[in-house]
Short mmCIF file of C-alpha atoms in Angstrom, two decimals:
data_model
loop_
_atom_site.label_atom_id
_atom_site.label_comp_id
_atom_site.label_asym_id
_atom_site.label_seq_id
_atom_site.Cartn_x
_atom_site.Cartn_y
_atom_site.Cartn_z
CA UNK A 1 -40.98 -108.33 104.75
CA UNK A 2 -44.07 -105.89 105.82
CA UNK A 3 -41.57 -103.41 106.36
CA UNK A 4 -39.66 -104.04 102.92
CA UNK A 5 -42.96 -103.23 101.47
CA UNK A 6 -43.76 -100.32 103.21
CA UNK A 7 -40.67 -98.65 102.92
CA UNK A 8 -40.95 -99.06 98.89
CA UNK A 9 -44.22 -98.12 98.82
CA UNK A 10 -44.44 -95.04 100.55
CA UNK A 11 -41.25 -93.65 98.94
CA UNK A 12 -43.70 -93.66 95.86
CA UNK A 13 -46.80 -92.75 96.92
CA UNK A 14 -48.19 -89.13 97.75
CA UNK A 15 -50.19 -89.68 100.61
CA UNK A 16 -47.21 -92.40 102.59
CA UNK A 17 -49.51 -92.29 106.03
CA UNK A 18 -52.26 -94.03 104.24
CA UNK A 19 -49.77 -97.01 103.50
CA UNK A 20 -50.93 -100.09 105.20
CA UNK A 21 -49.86 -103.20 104.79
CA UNK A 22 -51.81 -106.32 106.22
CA UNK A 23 -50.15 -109.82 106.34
CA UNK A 24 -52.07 -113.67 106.45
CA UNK A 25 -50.46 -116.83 105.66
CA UNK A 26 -51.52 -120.12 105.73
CA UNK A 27 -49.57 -123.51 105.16
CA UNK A 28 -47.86 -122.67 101.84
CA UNK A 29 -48.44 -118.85 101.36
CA UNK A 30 -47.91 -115.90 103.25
CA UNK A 31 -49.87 -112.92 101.83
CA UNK A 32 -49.69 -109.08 101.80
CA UNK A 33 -52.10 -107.18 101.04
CA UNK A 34 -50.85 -103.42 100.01
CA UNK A 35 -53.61 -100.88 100.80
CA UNK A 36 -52.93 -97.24 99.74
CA UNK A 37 -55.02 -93.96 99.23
CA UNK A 38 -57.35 -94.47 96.41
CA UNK A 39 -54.98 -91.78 95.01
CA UNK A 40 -52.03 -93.30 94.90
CA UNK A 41 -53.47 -96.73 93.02
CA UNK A 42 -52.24 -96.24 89.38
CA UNK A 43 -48.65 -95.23 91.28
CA UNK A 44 -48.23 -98.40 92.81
CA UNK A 45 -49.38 -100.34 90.35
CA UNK A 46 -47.61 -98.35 87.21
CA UNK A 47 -47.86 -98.24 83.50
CA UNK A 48 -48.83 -102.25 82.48
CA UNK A 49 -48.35 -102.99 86.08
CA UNK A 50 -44.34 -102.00 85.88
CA UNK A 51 -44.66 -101.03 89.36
CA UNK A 52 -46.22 -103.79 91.08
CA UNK A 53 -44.28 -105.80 88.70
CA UNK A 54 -40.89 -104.01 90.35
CA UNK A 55 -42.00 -104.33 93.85
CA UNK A 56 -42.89 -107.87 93.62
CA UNK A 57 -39.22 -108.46 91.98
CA UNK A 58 -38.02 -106.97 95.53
CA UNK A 59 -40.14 -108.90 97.18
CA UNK A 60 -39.28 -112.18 96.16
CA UNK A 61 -35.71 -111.79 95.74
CA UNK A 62 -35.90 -110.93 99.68
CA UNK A 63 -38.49 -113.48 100.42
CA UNK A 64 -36.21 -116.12 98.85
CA UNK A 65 -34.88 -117.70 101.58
CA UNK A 66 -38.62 -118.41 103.16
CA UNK A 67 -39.68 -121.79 102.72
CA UNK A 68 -43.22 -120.31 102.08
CA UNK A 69 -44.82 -118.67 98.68
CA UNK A 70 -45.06 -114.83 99.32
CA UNK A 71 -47.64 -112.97 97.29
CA UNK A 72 -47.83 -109.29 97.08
CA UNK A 73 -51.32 -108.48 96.16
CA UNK A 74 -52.93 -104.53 95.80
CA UNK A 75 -56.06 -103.64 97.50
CA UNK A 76 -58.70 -102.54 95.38
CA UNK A 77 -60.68 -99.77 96.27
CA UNK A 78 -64.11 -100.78 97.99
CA UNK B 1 -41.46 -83.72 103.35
CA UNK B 2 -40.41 -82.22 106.85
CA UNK B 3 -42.20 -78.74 107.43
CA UNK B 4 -42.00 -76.70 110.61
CA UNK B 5 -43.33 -73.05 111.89
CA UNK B 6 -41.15 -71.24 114.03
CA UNK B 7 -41.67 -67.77 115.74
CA UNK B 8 -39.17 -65.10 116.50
CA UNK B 9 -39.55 -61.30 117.09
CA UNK B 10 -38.40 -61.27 113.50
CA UNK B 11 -38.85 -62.76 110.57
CA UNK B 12 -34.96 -63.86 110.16
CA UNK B 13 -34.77 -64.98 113.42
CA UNK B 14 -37.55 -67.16 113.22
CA UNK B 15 -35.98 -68.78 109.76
CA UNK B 16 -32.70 -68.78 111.29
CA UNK B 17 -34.51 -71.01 114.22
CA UNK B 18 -36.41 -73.16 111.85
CA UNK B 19 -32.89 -73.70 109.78
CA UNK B 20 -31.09 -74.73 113.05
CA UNK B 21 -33.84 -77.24 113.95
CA UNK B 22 -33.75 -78.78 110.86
CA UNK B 23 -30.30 -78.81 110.32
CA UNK B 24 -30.85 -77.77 106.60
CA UNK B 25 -29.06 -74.70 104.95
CA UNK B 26 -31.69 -72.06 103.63
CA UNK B 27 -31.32 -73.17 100.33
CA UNK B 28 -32.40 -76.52 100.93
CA UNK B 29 -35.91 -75.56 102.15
CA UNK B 30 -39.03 -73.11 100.64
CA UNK B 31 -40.21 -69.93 103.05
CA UNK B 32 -43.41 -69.16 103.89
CA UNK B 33 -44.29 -65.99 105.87
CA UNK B 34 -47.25 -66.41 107.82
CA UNK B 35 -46.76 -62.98 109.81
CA UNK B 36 -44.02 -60.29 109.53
CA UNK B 37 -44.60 -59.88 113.14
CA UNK B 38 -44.96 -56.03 114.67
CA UNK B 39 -42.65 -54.52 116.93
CA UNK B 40 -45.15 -52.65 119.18
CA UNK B 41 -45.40 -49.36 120.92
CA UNK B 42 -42.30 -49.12 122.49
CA UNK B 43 -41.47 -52.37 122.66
CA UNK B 44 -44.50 -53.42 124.89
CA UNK B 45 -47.85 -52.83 123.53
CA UNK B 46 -49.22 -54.61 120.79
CA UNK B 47 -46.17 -56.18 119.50
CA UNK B 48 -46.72 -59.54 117.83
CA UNK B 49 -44.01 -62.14 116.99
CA UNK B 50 -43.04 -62.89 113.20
CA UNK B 51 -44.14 -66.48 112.46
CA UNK B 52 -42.88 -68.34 109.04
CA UNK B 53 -43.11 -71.66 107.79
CA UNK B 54 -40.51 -73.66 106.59
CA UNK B 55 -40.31 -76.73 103.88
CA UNK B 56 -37.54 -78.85 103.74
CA UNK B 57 -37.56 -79.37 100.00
CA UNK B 58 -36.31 -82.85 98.96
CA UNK B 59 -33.55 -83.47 97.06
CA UNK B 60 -34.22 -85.68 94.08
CA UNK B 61 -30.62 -87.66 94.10
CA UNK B 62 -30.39 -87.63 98.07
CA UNK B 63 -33.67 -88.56 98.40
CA UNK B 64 -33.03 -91.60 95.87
CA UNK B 65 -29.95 -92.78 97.36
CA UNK B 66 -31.54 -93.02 100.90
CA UNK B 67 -34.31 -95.17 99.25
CA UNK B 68 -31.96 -97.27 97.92
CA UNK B 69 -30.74 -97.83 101.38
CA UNK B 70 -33.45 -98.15 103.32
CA UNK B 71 -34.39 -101.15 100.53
CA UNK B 72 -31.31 -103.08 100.48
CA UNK B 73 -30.87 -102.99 104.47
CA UNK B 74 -34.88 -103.77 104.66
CA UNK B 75 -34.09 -106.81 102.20
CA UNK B 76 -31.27 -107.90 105.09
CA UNK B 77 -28.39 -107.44 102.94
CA UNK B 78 -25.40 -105.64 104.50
CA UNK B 79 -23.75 -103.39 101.95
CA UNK B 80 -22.33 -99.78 100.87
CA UNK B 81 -23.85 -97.66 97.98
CA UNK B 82 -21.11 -95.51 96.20
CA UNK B 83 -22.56 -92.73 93.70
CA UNK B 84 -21.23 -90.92 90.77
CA UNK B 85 -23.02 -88.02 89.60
CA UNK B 86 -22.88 -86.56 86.22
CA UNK B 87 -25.41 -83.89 85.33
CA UNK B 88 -29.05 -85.95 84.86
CA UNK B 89 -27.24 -89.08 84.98
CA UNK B 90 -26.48 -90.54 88.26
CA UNK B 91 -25.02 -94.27 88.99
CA UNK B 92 -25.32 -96.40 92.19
CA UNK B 93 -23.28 -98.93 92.79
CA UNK B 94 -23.94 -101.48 95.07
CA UNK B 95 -20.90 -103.65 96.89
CA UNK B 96 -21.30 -106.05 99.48
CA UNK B 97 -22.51 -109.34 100.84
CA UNK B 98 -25.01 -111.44 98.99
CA UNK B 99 -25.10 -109.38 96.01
CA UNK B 100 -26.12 -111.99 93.85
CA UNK B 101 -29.76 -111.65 95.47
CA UNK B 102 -29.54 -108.27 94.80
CA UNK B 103 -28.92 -108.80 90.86
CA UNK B 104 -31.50 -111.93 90.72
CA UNK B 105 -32.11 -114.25 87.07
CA UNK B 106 -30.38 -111.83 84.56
CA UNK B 107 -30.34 -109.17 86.79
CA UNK B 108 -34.03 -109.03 87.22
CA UNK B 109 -33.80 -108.43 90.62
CA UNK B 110 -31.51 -105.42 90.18
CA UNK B 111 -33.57 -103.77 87.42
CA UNK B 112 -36.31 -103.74 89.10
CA UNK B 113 -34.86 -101.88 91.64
CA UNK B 114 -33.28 -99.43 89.48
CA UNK B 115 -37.21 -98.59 87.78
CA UNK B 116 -38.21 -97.80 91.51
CA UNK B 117 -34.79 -95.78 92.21
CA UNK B 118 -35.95 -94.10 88.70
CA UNK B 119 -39.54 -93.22 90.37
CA UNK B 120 -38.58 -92.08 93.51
CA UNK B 121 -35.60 -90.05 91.73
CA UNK B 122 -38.25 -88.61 89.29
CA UNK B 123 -40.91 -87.71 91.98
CA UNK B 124 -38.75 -84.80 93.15
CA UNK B 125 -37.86 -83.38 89.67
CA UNK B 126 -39.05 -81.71 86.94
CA UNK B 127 -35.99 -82.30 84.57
CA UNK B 128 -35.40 -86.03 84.24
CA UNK B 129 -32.81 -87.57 85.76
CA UNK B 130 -31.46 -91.01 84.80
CA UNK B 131 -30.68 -93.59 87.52
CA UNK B 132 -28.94 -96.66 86.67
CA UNK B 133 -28.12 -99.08 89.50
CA UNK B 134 -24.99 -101.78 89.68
CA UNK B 135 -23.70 -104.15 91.70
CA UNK B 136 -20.52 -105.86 91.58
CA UNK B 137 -19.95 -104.33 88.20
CA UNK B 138 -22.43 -106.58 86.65
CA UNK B 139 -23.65 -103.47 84.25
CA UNK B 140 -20.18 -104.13 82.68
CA UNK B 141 -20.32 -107.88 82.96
CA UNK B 142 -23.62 -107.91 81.26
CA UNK B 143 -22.74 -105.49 78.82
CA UNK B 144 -19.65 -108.05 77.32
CA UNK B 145 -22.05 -110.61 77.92
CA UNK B 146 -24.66 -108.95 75.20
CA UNK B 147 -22.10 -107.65 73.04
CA UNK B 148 -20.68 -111.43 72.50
CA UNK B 149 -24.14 -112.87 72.29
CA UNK B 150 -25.05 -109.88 69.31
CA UNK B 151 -21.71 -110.95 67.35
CA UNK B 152 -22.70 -114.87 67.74
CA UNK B 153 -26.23 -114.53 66.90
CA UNK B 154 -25.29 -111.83 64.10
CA UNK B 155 -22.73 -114.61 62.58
CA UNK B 156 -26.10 -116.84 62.47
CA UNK B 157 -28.16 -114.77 60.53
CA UNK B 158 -25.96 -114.25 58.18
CA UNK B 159 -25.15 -117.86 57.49
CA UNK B 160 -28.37 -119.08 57.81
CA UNK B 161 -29.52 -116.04 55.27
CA UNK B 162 -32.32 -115.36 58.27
CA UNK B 163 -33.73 -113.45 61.09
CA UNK B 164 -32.35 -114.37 64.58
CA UNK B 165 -35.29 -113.08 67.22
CA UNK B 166 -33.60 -112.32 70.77
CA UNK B 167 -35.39 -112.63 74.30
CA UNK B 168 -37.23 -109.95 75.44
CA UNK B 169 -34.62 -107.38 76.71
CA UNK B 170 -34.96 -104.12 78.69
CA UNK B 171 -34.37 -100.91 76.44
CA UNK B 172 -30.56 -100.30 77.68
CA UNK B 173 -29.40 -103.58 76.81
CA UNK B 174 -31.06 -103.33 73.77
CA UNK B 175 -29.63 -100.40 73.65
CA UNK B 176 -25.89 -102.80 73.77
CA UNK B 177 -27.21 -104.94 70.94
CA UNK B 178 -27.78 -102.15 68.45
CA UNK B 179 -24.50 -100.39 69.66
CA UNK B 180 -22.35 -103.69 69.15
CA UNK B 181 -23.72 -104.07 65.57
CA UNK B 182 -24.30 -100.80 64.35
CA UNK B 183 -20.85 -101.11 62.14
CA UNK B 184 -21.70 -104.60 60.83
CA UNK B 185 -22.45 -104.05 57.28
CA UNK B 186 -23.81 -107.32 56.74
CA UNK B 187 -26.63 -107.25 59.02
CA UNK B 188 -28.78 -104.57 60.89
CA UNK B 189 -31.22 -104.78 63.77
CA UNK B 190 -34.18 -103.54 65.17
CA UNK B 191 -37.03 -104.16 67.97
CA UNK B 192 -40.37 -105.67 67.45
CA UNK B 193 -43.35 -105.68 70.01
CA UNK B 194 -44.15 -103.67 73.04
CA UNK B 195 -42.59 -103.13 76.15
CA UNK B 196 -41.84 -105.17 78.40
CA UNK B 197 -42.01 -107.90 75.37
CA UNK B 198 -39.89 -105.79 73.10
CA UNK B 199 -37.20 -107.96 71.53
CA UNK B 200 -34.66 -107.22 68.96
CA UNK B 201 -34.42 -109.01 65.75
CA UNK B 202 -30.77 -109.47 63.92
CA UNK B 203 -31.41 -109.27 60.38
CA UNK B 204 -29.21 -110.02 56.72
CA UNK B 205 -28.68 -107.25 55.02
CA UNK B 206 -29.73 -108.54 51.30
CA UNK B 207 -32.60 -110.80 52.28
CA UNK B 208 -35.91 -108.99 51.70
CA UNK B 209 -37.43 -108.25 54.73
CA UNK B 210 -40.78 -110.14 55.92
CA UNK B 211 -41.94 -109.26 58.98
#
């Protein structure tokens, strides 16, 4: 699923090295957290959050088979 | 985007050597001359070899269509991408195994994936090109879908003399709903709200409007 993520993300971004995606689950949830070059934010993220909004979509629809929640969260800046 | 210098005696050697290592033809990629390179005093003193830099420069629809890939194999779902270009408009269509993950709830799943297609397409570009992305033909299954849904809810209005409000709906199948009753004289339609909550609304024709 990391990888899913990655390889939509940095297909978007301008700076794809500073992609990084970190993963932490507990009983019910496993989480990634999407960090990318201050940058590249808005891109990920999109007009009204169509981007995010899109990835997420992806996300799921993969993630549907996993017995656990997955949540796709952005990493602000700071 | 995959850059490399190369060096030669000359300067089309050296982007003939940068071509072959890329495996690009020249006008696929964007030359830089760093140094023309000298030939020397008779060949031996002071000659210096022409260096040049070269860009592959990515191609908007090629680049899309591995993206497209790389996502639906990433997703684990085995399946072959076929694509029909026509000028700015260029269709993917996904067959395969479990496509129905790939379309999702009312082919959420799948338009989602064409917005990103869309981005990726539309980072390499400065004219904009339009992606649209199907699987299984459901573009065209969804499309009868809408256009019998618009008649039904159209025969509503105009027997209950009022205005039918749809579900939010993406601007091409909107784009359906309009189309499919755009000769009905008895009622017309139109969208209210903002994206992505834009709806369409199925009017009568003679009732005055109040919206």
């Amino acid at each position: 699923m990391k990888a899913l993520i990655e390889t939509i993300v940095r297909a978007l971004v301008d700076y794809p090295e500073d992609v990084v995606v970190t993963e932490s689950s507990d009983e019910s949830t496993i989480t990634y957290v999407l960090s990318v070059h201050e940058g590249d934010i808005g891109k990920v993220i999109g007009k009204q959050g169509r981007t995010i909004h899109a990835i997420r979509t992806v996300v799921y629809a993969a993630a549907s088979d996993q017995p656990k929640r997955v949540v796709v969260q952005v990493k602000d800046k700071g | 985007m995959k850059v490399i210098t190369a060096t030669a005696s000359t300067v089309d050697e050296a982007i003939q050597s940068a071509l072959n290592e890329l495996g690009v033809s020249r006008d696929r990629v964007e030359i830089d001359i760093l140094d023309h390179g000298k030939k020397g005093f008779l060949g031996i003193f002071g000659n210096k070899p022409a260096v040049v830099k070269v860009t592959v420069v990515p191609h908007p629809i090629e680049e899309t269509e591995t993206f497209l890939k790389n996502v639906i194999e990433k997703m684990g779902i085995k399946a072959t991408i076929e694509k029909v270009e026509n000028d700015k408009e260029v269709l993917f269509s996904i067959t395969g195994e479990k496509i129905g993950l790939l379309i999702g709830k009312h082919g959420q799943t799948l338009n989602s994936l064409q917005l990103l297609a869309q981005l990726v397409a539309n980072r390499y570009t400065q004219d904009y090109i339009n992606i649209t992305v199907d699987a299984e033909n459901y573009r065209t299954r969804r499309k009868e879908v809408l256009t019998q849904l618009a008649e039904k809810l159209a025969e509503k209005a105009i027997k209950t003399k009022r205005e039918v409000k749809l579900e939010p709906l993406p601007a091409y199948e909107r784009k359906v709903i309009h189309a499919a009753l755009a000769n009905n004289g008895q009622v017309k339609t139109f969208s209210v709200g903002t994206e992505p909550h834009r709806y369409i609304v199925i009017a009568p024709m003679h009732e005055r409007m109040s919206r």
